[in-house]
Tab-separated table of C-alpha atoms and ligand atoms in Angstrom:
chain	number	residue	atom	x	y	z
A	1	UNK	CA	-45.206	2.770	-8.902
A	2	UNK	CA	-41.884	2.100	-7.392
A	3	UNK	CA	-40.231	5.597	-6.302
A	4	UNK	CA	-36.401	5.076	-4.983
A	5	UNK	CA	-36.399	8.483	-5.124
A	6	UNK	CA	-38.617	8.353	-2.042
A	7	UNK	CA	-35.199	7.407	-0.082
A	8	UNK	CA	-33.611	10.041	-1.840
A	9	UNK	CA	-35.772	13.190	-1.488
A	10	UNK	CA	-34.382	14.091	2.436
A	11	UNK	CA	-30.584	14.110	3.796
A	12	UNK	CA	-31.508	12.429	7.116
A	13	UNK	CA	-33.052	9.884	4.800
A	14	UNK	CA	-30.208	9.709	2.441
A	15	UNK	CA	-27.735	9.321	6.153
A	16	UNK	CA	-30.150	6.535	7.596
A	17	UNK	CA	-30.575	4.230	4.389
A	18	UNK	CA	-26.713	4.477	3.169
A	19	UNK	CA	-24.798	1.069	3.768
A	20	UNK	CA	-21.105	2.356	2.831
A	21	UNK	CA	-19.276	3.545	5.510
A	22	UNK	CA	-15.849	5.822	4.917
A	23	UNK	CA	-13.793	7.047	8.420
A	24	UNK	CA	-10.357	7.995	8.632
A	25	UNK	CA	-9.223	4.711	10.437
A	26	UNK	CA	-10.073	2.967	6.740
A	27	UNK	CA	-6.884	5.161	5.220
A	28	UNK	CA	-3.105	4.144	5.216
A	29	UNK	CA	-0.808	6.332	4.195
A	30	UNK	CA	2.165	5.214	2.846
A	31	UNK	CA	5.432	7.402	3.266
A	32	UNK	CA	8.736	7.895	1.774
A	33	UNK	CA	11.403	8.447	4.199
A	34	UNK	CA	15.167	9.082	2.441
A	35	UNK	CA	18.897	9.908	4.358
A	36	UNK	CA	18.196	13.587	3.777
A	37	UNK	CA	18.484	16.432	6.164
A	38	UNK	CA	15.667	18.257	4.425
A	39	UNK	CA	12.282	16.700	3.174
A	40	UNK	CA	11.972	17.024	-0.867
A	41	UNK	CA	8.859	17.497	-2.943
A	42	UNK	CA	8.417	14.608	-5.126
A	43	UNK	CA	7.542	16.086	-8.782
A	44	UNK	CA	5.057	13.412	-10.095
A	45	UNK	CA	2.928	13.543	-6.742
A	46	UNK	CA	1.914	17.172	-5.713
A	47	UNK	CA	2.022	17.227	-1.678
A	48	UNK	CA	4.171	13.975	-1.027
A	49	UNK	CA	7.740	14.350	-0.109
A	50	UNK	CA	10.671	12.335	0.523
A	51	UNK	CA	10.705	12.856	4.338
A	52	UNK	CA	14.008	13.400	6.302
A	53	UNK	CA	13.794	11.300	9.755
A	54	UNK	CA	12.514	14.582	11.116
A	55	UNK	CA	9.612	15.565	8.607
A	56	UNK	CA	8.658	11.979	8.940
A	57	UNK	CA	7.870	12.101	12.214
A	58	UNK	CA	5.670	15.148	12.040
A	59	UNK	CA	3.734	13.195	9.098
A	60	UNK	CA	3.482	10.482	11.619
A	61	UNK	CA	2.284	13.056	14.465
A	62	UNK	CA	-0.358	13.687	11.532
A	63	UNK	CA	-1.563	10.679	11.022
A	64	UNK	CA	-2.164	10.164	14.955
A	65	UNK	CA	-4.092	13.423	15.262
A	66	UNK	CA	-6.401	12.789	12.271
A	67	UNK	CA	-6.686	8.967	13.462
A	68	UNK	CA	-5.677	7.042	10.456
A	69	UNK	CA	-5.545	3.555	10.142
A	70	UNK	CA	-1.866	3.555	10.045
A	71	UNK	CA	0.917	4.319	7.972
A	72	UNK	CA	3.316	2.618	5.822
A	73	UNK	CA	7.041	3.013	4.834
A	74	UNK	CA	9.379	3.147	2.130
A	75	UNK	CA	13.188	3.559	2.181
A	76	UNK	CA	14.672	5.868	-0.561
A	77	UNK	CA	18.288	4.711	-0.612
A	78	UNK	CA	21.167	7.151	-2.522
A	79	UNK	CA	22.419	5.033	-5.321
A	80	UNK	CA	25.597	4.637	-3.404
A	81	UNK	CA	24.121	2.486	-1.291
A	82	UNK	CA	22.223	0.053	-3.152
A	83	UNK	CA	23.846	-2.962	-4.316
A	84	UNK	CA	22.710	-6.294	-5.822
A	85	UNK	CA	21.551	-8.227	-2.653
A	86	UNK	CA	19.777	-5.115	-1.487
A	87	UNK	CA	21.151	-5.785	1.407
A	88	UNK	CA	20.176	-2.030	2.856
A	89	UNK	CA	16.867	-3.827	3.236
A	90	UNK	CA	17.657	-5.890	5.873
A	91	UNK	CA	20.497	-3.886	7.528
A	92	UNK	CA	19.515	-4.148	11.003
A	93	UNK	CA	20.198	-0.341	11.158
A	94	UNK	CA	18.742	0.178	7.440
A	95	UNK	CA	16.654	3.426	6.855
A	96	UNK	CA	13.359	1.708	7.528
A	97	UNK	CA	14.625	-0.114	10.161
A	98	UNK	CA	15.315	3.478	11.741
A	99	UNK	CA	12.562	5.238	11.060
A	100	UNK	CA	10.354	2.529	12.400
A	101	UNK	CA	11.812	2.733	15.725
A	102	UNK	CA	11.452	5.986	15.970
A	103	UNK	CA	8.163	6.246	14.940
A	104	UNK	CA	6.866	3.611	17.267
A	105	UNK	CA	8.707	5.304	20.694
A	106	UNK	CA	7.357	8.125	20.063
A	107	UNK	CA	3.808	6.650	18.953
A	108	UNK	CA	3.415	3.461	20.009
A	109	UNK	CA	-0.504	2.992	19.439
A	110	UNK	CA	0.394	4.302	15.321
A	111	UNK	CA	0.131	1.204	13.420
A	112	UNK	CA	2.763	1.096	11.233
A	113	UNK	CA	3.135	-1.224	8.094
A	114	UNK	CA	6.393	-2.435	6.585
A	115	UNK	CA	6.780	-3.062	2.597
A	116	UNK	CA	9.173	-6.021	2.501
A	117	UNK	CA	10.850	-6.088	-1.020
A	118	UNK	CA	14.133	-5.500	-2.262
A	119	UNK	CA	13.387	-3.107	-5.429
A	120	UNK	CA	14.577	0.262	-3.208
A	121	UNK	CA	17.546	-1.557	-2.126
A	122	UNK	CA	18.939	-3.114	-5.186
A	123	UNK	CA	21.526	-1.508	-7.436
A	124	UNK	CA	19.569	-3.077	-10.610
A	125	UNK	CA	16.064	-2.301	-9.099
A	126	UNK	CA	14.185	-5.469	-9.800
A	127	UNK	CA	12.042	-7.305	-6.133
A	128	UNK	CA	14.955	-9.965	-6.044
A	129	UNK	CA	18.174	-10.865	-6.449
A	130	UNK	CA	18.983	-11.485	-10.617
A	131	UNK	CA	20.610	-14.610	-12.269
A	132	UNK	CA	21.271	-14.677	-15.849
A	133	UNK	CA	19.072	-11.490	-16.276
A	134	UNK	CA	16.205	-13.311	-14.248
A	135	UNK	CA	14.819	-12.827	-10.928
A	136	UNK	CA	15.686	-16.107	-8.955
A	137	UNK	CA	12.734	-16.743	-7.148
A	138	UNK	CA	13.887	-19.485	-3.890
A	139	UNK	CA	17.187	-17.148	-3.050
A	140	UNK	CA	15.187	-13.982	-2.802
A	141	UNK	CA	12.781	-15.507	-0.413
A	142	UNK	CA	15.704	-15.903	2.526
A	143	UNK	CA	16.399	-12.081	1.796
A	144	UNK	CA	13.010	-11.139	2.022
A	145	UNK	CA	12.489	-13.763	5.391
A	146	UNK	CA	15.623	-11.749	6.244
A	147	UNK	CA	13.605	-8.228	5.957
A	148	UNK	CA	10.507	-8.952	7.496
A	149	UNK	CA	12.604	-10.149	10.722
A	150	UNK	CA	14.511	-7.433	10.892
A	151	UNK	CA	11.381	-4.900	10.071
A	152	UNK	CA	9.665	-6.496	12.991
A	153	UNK	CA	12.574	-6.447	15.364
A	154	UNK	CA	12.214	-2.236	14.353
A	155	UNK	CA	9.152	-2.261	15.952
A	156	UNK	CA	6.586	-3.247	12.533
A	157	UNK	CA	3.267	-3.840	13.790
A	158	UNK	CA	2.445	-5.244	10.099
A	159	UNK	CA	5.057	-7.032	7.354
A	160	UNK	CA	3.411	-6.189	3.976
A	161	UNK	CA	5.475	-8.796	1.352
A	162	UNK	CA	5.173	-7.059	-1.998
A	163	UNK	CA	8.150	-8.965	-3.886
A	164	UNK	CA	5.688	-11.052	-5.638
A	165	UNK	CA	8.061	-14.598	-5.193
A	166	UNK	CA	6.250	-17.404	-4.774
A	167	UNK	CA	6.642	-18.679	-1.657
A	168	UNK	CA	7.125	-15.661	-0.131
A	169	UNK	CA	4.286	-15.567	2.294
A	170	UNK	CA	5.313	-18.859	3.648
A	171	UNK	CA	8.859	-18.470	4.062
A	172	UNK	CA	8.358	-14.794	5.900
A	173	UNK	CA	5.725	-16.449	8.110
A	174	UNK	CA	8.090	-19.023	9.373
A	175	UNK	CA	11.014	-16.749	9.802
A	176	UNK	CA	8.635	-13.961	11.759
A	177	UNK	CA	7.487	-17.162	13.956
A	178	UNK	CA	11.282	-18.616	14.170
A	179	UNK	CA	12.199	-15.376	15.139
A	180	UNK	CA	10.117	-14.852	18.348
A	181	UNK	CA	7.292	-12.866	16.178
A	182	UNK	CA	4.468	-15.086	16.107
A	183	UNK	CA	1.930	-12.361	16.741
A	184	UNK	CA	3.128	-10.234	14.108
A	185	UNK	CA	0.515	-10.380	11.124
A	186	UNK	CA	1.302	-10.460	7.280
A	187	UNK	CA	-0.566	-8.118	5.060
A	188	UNK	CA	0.123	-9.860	1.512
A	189	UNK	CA	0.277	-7.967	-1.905
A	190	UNK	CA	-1.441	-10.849	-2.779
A	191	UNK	CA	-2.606	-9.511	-6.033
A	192	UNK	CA	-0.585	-7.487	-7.725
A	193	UNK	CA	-0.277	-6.469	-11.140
A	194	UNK	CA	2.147	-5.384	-13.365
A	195	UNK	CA	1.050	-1.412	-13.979
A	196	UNK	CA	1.943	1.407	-15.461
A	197	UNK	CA	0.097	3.112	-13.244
A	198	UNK	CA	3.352	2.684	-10.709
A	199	UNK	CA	5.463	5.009	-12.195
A	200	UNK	CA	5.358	8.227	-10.151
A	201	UNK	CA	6.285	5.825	-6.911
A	202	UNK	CA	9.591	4.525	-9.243
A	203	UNK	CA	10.373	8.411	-9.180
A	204	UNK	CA	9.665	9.002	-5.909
A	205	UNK	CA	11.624	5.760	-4.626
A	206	UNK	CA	13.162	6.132	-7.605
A	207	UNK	CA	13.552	2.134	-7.972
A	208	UNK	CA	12.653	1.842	-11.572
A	209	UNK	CA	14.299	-1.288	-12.605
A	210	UNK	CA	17.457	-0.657	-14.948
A	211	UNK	CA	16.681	-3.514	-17.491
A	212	UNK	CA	13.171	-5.306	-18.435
A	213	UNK	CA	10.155	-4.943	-16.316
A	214	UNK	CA	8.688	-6.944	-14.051
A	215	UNK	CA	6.223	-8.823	-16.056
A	216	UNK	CA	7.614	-11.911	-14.977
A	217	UNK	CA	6.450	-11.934	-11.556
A	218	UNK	CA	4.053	-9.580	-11.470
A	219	UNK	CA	0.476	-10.262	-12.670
A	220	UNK	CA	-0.521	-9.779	-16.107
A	221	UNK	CA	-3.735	-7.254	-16.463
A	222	UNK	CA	-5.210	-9.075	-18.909
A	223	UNK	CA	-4.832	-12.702	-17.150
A	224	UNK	CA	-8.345	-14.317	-16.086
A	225	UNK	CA	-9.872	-14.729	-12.541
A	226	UNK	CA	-8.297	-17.424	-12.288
A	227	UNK	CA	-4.925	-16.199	-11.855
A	228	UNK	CA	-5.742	-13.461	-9.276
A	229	UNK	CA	-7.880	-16.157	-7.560
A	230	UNK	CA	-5.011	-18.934	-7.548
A	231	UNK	CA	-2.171	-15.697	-6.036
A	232	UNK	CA	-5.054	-15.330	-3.112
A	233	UNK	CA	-5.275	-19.096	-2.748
A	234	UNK	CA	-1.785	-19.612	-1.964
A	235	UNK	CA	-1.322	-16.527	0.062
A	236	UNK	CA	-4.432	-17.512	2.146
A	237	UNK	CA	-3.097	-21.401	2.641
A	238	UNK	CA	0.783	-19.669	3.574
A	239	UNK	CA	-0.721	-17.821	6.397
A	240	UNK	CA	-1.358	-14.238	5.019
A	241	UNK	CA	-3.198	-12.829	7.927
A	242	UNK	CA	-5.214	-9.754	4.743
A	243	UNK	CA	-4.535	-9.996	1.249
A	244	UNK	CA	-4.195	-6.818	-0.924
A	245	UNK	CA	-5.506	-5.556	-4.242
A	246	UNK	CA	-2.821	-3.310	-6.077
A	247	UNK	CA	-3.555	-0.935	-8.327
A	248	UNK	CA	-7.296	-0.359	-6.785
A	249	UNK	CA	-9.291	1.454	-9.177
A	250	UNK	CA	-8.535	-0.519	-12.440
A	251	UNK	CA	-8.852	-3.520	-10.577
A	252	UNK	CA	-12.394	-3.102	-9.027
A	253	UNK	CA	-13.813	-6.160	-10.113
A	254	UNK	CA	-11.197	-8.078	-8.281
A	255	UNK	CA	-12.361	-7.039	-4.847
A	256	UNK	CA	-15.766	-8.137	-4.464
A	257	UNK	CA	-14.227	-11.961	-6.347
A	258	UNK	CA	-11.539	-12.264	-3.339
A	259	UNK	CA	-14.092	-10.637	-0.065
A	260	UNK	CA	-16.784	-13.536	-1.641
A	261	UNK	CA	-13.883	-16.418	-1.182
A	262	UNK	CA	-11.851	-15.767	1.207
A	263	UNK	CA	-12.574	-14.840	5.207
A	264	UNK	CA	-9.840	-12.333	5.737
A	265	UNK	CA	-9.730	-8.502	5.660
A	266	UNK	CA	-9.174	-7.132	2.145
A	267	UNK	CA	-7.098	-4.343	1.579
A	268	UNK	CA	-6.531	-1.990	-1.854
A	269	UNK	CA	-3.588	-0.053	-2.810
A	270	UNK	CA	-4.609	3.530	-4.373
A	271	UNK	CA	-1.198	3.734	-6.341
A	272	UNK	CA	0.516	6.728	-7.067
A	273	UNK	CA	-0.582	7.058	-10.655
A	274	UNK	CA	-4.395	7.005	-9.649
A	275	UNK	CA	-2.822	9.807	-6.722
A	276	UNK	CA	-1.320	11.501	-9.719
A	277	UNK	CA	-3.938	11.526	-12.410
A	278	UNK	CA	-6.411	13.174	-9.549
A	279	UNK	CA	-4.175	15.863	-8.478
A	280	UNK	CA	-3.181	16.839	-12.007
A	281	UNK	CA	-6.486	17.006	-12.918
A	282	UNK	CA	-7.461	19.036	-9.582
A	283	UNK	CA	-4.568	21.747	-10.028
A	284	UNK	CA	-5.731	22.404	-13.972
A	285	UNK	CA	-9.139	22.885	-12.370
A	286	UNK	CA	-11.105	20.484	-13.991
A	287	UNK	CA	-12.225	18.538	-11.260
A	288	UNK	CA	-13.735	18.642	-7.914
A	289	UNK	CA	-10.613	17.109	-6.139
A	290	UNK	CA	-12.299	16.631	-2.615
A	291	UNK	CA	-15.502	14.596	-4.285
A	292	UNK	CA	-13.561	12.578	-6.433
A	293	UNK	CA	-11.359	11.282	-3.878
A	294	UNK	CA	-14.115	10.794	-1.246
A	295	UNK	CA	-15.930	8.851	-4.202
A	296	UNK	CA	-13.283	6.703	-5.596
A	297	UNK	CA	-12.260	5.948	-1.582
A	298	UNK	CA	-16.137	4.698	-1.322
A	299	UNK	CA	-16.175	3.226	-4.283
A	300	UNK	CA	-13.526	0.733	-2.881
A	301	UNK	CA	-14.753	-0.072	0.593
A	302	UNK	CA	-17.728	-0.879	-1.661
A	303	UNK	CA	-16.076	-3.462	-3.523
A	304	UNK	CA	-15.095	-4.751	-0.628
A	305	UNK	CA	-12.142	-2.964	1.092
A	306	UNK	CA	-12.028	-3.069	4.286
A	307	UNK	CA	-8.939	-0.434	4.445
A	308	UNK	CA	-6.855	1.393	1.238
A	309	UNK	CA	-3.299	2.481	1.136
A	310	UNK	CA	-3.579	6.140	-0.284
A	311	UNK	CA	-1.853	9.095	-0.504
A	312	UNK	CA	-4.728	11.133	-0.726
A	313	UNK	CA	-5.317	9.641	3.209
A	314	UNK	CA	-4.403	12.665	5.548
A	315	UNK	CA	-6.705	14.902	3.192
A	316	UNK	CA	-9.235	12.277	3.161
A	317	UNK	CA	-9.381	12.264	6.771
A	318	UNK	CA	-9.425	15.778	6.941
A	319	UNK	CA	-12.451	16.322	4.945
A	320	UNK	CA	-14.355	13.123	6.994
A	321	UNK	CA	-13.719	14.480	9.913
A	322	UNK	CA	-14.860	18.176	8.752
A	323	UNK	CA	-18.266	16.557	7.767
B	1	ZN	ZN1	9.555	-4.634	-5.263
């Protein structure tokens, strides 16, 4: 009879036989910095704040001790100082601009990931500049060329385009390379749907957008393989260097389609509503918050992750490196 449970029985057997791996240098953790003095606690994600400059860099210090894969960061701009170009996005001395040169004097080997997009910036909170109540796609792409440039020039080891123009990839590329920044590689949110499971990050970066949604640039959940196929196509041909999956969970089946077609590292974003749900569900007590986080974190390098953007990341290490 065939027995798996053979390969089961013993936990040295279980250790030689199992194909996933999970280590801390798999995690991103993507960080909130704002123009406050004092870090703030961010309601709809237990344990994430809206750094100051100073708490960030201790969260950076973090993520160097427990040897993450890097970090990633968003500006949280007072309303004040949005306006419709979003130009605090690609202020040369813009928030994220700052906090990236900080971050990288004081740890240069930290890889640290830009978001390029304009939705914290703007005073209407949509990923480009609006026209007649739509999102012109070809003049938000000089903005966004704009960002990256000025993101690397900070010190960005990684421009992560998340604006969902089309186009974008290309037109970043050839500004980075225009600009002296050839060796700088794009991480594209290459597929990326429209989700409701975003909404504690609009709090946190609080860059809901004041009318509509964004349905009309970002994907549709219930459009076929082709369309998340056809975003990763013409992301791959512009010169994205590793595509990304966002949400993760819900889109699972997504993974393993794009690490079959395309020879470039995959990445997933674990978004702040899967972050949310888990923690909620921890602090009633109903779940086992360290295994479900290990096991949804798995369950993605499975599908073919090679790294994930999660807040649960400095935990996660933790735990991995407890054993
Ligand atoms: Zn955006």
């Amino acid at each position: 009879m065939e027995r798996p449970r053979r390969l089961r029985l013993r936990p040295s057997m279980r250790r030689l036989v199992r194909e996933i791996s999970l280590e801390p240098r798999h995690l991103v953790w993507p960080l909130f910095v704002h123009r406050g003095a004092d870090p703030e606690p961010i309601a709809s994600m237990p344990g994430q704040l809206r750094h100051s400059l100073d708490s960030l860099m201790t969260a950076a210090a973090e993520a160097v001790h427990l040897q993450l894969g890097g970090i990633m960061v968003f500006g949280v701009l007072p309303q004040e100082e949005k306006n419709a170009t979003g130009s605090g996005a690609y202020a040369e001395d813009g928030l994220v601009q700052e906090a990236i040169r900080r971050i990288k004097a004081e740890h240069p080997d930290l890889l640290v990931m830009a978001d390029t997009c304009l939705c914290e910036y703007t005073d209407h909170g949509h990923c480009g500049i609006v026209h007649e109540g739509t999102v012109d796609n070809d003049a938000t792409l000089e903005l966004l060329a704009k960002t990256a440039v000025s993101q690397a020039r900070a010190g960005a080891d990684v421009i992560a385009p998340s604006a969902m123009m089309d186009g974008q990839v290309a037109a970043i590329r050839a500004a980075l390379d225009d600009a002296g920044f050839a060796g700088t590689p794009v991480l594209s949110y290459a597929v990326k749907y429209a989700s409701a499971f975003y909404g504690p990050f609009r709090d946190a970066a609080d860059s809901a957008p004041a009318f509509g949604d964004r349905s009309s640039y970002q994907m549709d959940p219930a459009g076929g393989y082709w369309d998340a196929l056809r975003e990763a196509e013409i992301d791959d041909r512009e010169g994205a260097d590793m595509l990304m999956v966002k949400p993760a969970l819900p889109y699972l089946d997504v993974l393993p389609l794009l690490k079959q077609r395309f020879h470039k590292p995959l990445a997933a974003y674990h978004v702040s509503g899967e972050y949310a749900m888990v923690k909620a569900a921890a602090l009633n007590g109903w779940i086992d918050e360290r295994r479900v986080v290990l096991e949804s974190l798995v369950a993605l390098r499975r599908a073919g992750a090679q790294f994930v953007l999660t807040y649960f990341a400095p935990d996660a290490a933790r735990w991995l490196l407890e054993g």
